């Protein structure tokens, strides 16, 4: 409660497609082809949301500023301008294509060719899709800053954009994983020494029922005694990002335990991919180099749902030029 907005849908359809006798007080009805109705509603909502500009705008309410002293106003102004000039002059020129896959626990691995995405951990270029949301355009690369190793602040045509680096990278990886799965199973890394993982009987049954899904994800498991399994292959994306095997499998089991709409395998797959993207994405508190920030921002264009991460959190907050001028009393 309180996490998601509430909406009401009014459907017009053939009465013969609805069974109104499933509840004695007529409080519920049943669709004869419920899965088809669900799929059409979901597709329509996604299309409508993808066309909308959903990045929230920052609203600032402040106390009236006290009158400024005029004695040293010019000196302070000159000092501020000089400090800003020194700061931006000291930033090195950006380099494109740095691989983000090795951020966790190791230095960046190197540069990838601009038109040839390397490991899945690198936010790779994505082909334009109908209904995709355009990212706010960046005016000058030197205006990009990382704040508290968590947020990326950049200038736009009409103000500022404040980006959650984890949420944006998570959205990038989610789309890359989805697109890669359309072509076939994900790349996997065979483990030199299989890692064992204790499970309950119910969890083992859930893994066995999801064998086909696990194979598509690049996960190979075998039974290892009555209460454990052995992991022989693990998704390359997670292995490169040093994601612990047991930690991911525990989260995967939590996802598999949550019921999905009847027969909606796509919804289950979406939740699994969201978990993978979350585990592999850069985290709040991870310092990023200029090259890594540049590579991440370059992947925004072409995203089909830029506004939020796969779990619904916003990727970007915007502060307009008009709001800035208002707060500094320039209007």
C-alpha positions as CSV (number, residue, x, y, z in Angstrom):
1,X,0.0,0.0,0.0
2,X,1.2,3.5,-0.9
3,X,3.9,2.2,-3.3
4,X,1.9,2.2,-6.6
5,X,-0.7,4.6,-8.0
6,X,-4.3,3.3,-8.1
7,X,-6.2,3.2,-11.4
8,X,-9.6,2.2,-12.6
9,X,-10.3,0.6,-16.0
10,X,-13.6,0.7,-17.8
11,X,-13.9,-2.1,-20.3
12,X,-16.5,-2.4,-23.1
13,X,-16.8,-5.9,-24.5
14,X,-19.2,-8.5,-25.8
15,X,-21.4,-9.6,-22.8
16,X,-21.1,-13.2,-24.1
17,X,-17.4,-13.1,-23.2
18,X,-18.2,-12.5,-19.5
19,X,-19.6,-14.9,-16.9
20,X,-21.6,-12.9,-14.4
21,X,-22.8,-15.9,-12.4
22,X,-19.6,-16.8,-10.6
23,X,-20.5,-14.8,-7.4
24,X,-23.9,-14.9,-5.7
25,X,-23.9,-11.2,-5.0
26,X,-22.5,-10.3,-8.4
27,X,-19.4,-8.8,-6.8
28,X,-17.1,-10.6,-9.3
29,X,-17.2,-11.6,-12.9
30,X,-15.1,-14.0,-14.9
31,X,-13.8,-13.5,-18.4
32,X,-14.1,-16.6,-20.6
33,X,-10.8,-15.8,-22.2
34,X,-9.0,-14.2,-19.2
35,X,-5.5,-14.7,-20.4
36,X,-6.2,-12.9,-23.7
37,X,-7.9,-10.0,-22.0
38,X,-5.0,-9.7,-19.5
39,X,-2.4,-9.7,-22.4
40,X,-4.3,-7.0,-24.3
41,X,-4.7,-4.8,-21.3
42,X,-1.0,-5.2,-20.3
43,X,0.1,-4.4,-23.9
44,X,-2.1,-1.4,-24.1
45,X,-1.0,0.0,-20.8
46,X,2.7,-0.5,-21.6
47,X,2.2,1.3,-25.0
48,X,0.5,4.2,-23.3
49,X,3.1,4.6,-20.6
50,X,6.0,4.3,-23.0
51,X,4.6,7.3,-24.9
52,X,4.4,9.4,-21.8
53,X,7.1,11.6,-20.3
54,X,7.2,10.1,-16.8
55,X,10.4,11.6,-15.3
56,X,9.2,13.5,-12.3
57,X,10.0,17.2,-11.9
58,X,11.6,18.4,-8.7
59,X,9.4,20.9,-6.8
60,X,11.3,23.0,-4.3
61,X,9.7,25.0,-1.5
62,X,12.1,27.2,0.3
63,X,12.0,30.0,2.9
64,X,12.5,33.5,1.6
65,X,16.2,34.2,1.3
66,X,17.6,36.9,3.6
67,X,18.9,40.1,2.1
68,X,22.5,39.6,0.9
69,X,25.2,41.8,2.3
70,X,26.6,44.1,-0.4
71,X,30.1,44.7,1.0
72,X,31.9,41.7,-0.4
73,X,29.3,40.6,-3.0
74,X,31.7,41.3,-5.9
75,X,34.6,39.5,-4.3
76,X,32.4,36.4,-3.6
77,X,31.1,36.4,-7.2
78,X,34.6,36.5,-8.6
79,X,35.8,33.7,-6.2
80,X,32.8,31.5,-7.2
81,X,33.4,32.0,-10.9
82,X,37.1,31.2,-10.6
83,X,36.4,28.1,-8.6
84,X,33.9,26.8,-11.2
85,X,36.4,27.6,-14.0
86,X,39.2,25.7,-12.2
87,X,36.9,22.7,-11.6
88,X,35.7,22.2,-15.1
89,X,39.1,23.0,-16.6
90,X,40.6,20.2,-14.5
91,X,38.3,17.4,-15.7
92,X,39.9,15.1,-18.3
93,X,38.3,14.7,-21.8
94,X,35.9,11.7,-21.9
95,X,36.6,8.4,-23.6
96,X,33.8,6.4,-25.0
97,X,32.9,2.7,-24.6
98,X,34.5,1.8,-21.2
99,X,33.3,-1.6,-20.0
100,X,31.3,-1.4,-16.8
101,X,31.2,-5.2,-16.3
102,X,34.2,-5.3,-14.0
103,X,33.2,-2.5,-11.6
104,X,32.6,-4.9,-8.7
105,X,35.9,-5.8,-7.1
106,X,38.2,-4.9,-10.0
107,X,39.4,-2.1,-12.2
108,X,37.8,-1.4,-15.6
109,X,38.8,-4.0,-18.1
110,X,39.3,-1.7,-21.1
111,X,37.5,-0.1,-24.1
112,X,34.9,-1.7,-26.3
113,X,34.6,-0.7,-30.0
114,X,31.8,1.9,-30.4
115,X,29.6,-0.3,-32.6
116,X,30.4,-3.7,-31.1
117,X,29.0,-4.1,-27.5
118,X,31.2,-6.5,-25.5
119,X,30.2,-8.1,-22.2
120,X,26.5,-7.7,-21.1
121,X,27.7,-5.7,-18.1
122,X,28.5,-2.8,-20.5
123,X,25.5,-0.7,-21.3
124,X,25.4,-1.5,-25.0
125,X,23.7,0.4,-27.8
126,X,20.1,-0.6,-28.4
127,X,18.2,-0.3,-31.7
128,X,15.4,2.2,-31.7
129,X,12.0,0.7,-31.0
130,X,8.5,2.1,-31.6
131,X,7.3,4.1,-28.6
132,X,10.7,4.4,-27.0
133,X,11.2,7.4,-24.6
134,X,13.9,9.9,-25.7
135,X,16.4,10.8,-23.0
136,X,17.0,14.4,-22.0
137,X,19.7,15.7,-24.3
138,X,23.1,16.6,-22.7
139,X,24.4,20.1,-23.7
140,X,28.0,19.8,-22.6
141,X,29.9,16.7,-21.4
142,X,31.9,18.8,-18.9
143,X,28.6,19.5,-17.0
144,X,28.3,15.9,-15.8
145,X,29.0,15.2,-12.2
146,X,28.7,12.2,-9.9
147,X,27.3,13.2,-6.5
148,X,27.8,11.0,-3.4
149,X,28.8,8.1,-5.7
150,X,25.1,7.5,-6.2
151,X,23.6,10.2,-8.5
152,X,24.7,11.6,-11.8
153,X,23.8,15.3,-12.4
154,X,23.9,16.6,-16.0
155,X,22.7,19.7,-17.8
156,X,19.7,19.4,-20.2
157,X,18.3,21.8,-22.8
158,X,15.8,23.1,-20.2
159,X,17.5,22.7,-16.8
160,X,19.1,19.8,-14.9
161,X,18.6,16.0,-14.8
162,X,19.5,14.1,-11.6
163,X,20.0,10.4,-12.4
164,X,20.0,7.4,-10.1
165,X,23.0,5.5,-11.5
166,X,21.8,2.1,-10.1
167,X,18.2,2.5,-11.5
168,X,19.4,3.6,-14.9
169,X,22.0,0.8,-15.2
170,X,19.4,-1.7,-14.1
171,X,17.0,-0.5,-16.8
172,X,19.8,-0.7,-19.4
173,X,20.7,-4.3,-18.4
174,X,17.1,-5.4,-18.2
175,X,16.5,-4.4,-21.8
176,X,19.8,-5.9,-23.0
177,X,18.9,-9.2,-21.3
178,X,15.4,-9.2,-22.8
179,X,16.8,-8.4,-26.3
180,X,19.5,-11.1,-26.0
181,X,16.9,-13.7,-24.9
182,X,14.9,-13.1,-28.1
183,X,18.0,-14.4,-30.0
184,X,18.6,-17.4,-27.8
185,X,19.9,-18.5,-24.4
186,X,22.1,-16.1,-22.4
187,X,25.9,-16.6,-22.4
188,X,27.0,-18.8,-19.5
189,X,30.3,-19.5,-17.8
190,X,31.1,-23.0,-16.7
191,X,32.4,-23.1,-13.2
192,X,35.8,-24.7,-12.6
193,X,34.5,-26.2,-9.3
194,X,30.7,-26.6,-9.0
195,X,29.2,-24.6,-6.2
196,X,26.7,-26.5,-4.0
197,X,23.5,-24.9,-2.6
198,X,21.2,-26.2,0.1
199,X,17.5,-26.3,-0.8
200,X,14.3,-27.6,0.7
201,X,12.2,-30.2,-1.0
202,X,9.7,-27.5,-2.2
203,X,12.6,-25.3,-3.5
204,X,14.1,-28.3,-5.3
205,X,10.7,-29.0,-6.9
206,X,10.4,-25.4,-8.0
207,X,13.9,-25.5,-9.7
208,X,13.0,-28.7,-11.5
209,X,9.8,-27.2,-12.8
210,X,11.7,-24.2,-14.0
211,X,14.4,-26.2,-15.8
212,X,13.6,-24.8,-19.2
213,X,13.7,-21.2,-17.9
214,X,17.0,-21.8,-16.1
215,X,18.6,-23.2,-19.3
216,X,17.6,-20.1,-21.2
217,X,19.2,-18.0,-18.4
218,X,22.5,-19.9,-18.6
219,X,22.1,-21.8,-15.4
220,X,22.9,-25.5,-15.2
221,X,22.0,-27.3,-12.0
222,X,22.2,-31.0,-10.9
223,X,21.0,-32.8,-7.9
224,X,23.6,-33.1,-5.2
225,X,22.2,-35.2,-2.4
226,X,18.7,-35.1,-0.9
227,X,18.8,-31.4,0.2
228,X,21.2,-29.6,-2.1
229,X,22.0,-28.9,-5.8
230,X,25.2,-28.2,-7.6
231,X,25.6,-25.2,-9.9
232,X,27.8,-26.1,-13.0
233,X,27.0,-23.0,-15.2
234,X,26.2,-19.5,-14.2
235,X,25.2,-16.5,-16.4
236,X,28.3,-14.7,-17.7
237,X,26.9,-11.3,-16.8
238,X,26.5,-12.2,-13.1
239,X,29.9,-14.0,-13.0
240,X,31.7,-11.0,-14.5
241,X,30.0,-8.7,-11.9
242,X,31.1,-11.1,-9.1
243,X,27.5,-11.7,-8.0
244,X,27.6,-14.5,-5.4
245,X,26.0,-17.7,-6.7
246,X,24.1,-18.6,-3.5
247,X,22.8,-15.0,-3.1
248,X,21.4,-14.9,-6.6
249,X,19.8,-18.4,-6.4
250,X,18.2,-17.4,-3.1
251,X,16.6,-14.4,-4.8
252,X,15.7,-16.5,-7.8
253,X,13.8,-18.9,-5.5
254,X,12.0,-16.0,-3.9
255,X,10.8,-14.9,-7.4
256,X,9.8,-18.4,-8.4
257,X,7.8,-18.7,-5.2
258,X,5.6,-15.7,-6.0
259,X,2.6,-16.8,-8.1
260,X,2.3,-15.3,-11.6
261,X,-1.0,-14.8,-13.5
262,X,-2.1,-18.2,-14.8
263,X,-0.1,-19.2,-17.8
264,X,1.7,-15.8,-17.9
265,X,5.3,-17.1,-18.4
266,X,6.3,-13.7,-19.7
267,X,5.5,-12.0,-16.4
268,X,7.6,-14.6,-14.5
269,X,10.5,-14.1,-17.0
270,X,10.2,-10.3,-16.5
271,X,10.6,-10.7,-12.8
272,X,13.6,-13.0,-13.1
273,X,15.3,-10.6,-15.6
274,X,14.6,-7.7,-13.2
275,X,16.4,-9.6,-10.4
276,X,19.4,-10.4,-12.7
277,X,19.6,-6.7,-13.8
278,X,19.4,-5.5,-10.2
279,X,22.2,-7.8,-9.0
280,X,24.5,-6.9,-11.9
281,X,24.0,-3.1,-12.0
282,X,26.3,-0.6,-10.4
283,X,25.2,0.2,-6.9
284,X,24.7,3.3,-4.9
285,X,28.1,4.1,-3.4
286,X,30.0,2.8,-6.4
287,X,32.4,5.5,-7.7
288,X,32.4,5.8,-11.5
289,X,35.1,7.2,-13.7
290,X,34.2,9.8,-16.3
291,X,34.4,7.2,-19.0
292,X,32.0,4.9,-17.2
293,X,29.5,7.7,-16.6
294,X,29.8,8.7,-20.3
295,X,29.2,5.1,-21.4
296,X,26.1,4.8,-19.1
297,X,24.5,8.0,-20.3
298,X,25.1,7.1,-23.9
299,X,22.8,4.0,-23.4
300,X,19.7,6.1,-22.5
301,X,18.6,6.7,-26.1
302,X,16.7,3.8,-27.4
303,X,15.4,2.5,-24.0
304,X,11.8,1.5,-24.3
305,X,11.0,2.6,-20.8
306,X,13.5,5.2,-19.6
307,X,11.4,6.7,-16.8
308,X,11.7,3.8,-14.3
309,X,13.8,0.8,-13.4
310,X,12.2,-2.6,-13.8
311,X,10.9,-2.5,-10.2
312,X,9.2,0.9,-10.8
313,X,11.6,3.3,-9.2
314,X,12.3,6.5,-11.2
315,X,15.6,6.7,-13.0
316,X,15.6,10.5,-13.4
317,X,14.4,13.6,-11.7
318,X,14.3,16.9,-13.7
319,X,14.8,20.5,-12.4
320,X,13.7,23.0,-15.1
321,X,15.4,26.2,-15.9
322,X,12.3,28.1,-14.9
323,X,12.4,26.5,-11.4
324,X,16.1,27.3,-11.0
325,X,15.4,30.9,-12.0
326,X,12.5,31.1,-9.5
327,X,14.5,29.7,-6.6
328,X,17.4,32.2,-7.3
329,X,14.8,35.0,-7.7
330,X,15.9,35.8,-11.3
331,X,12.2,36.0,-12.5
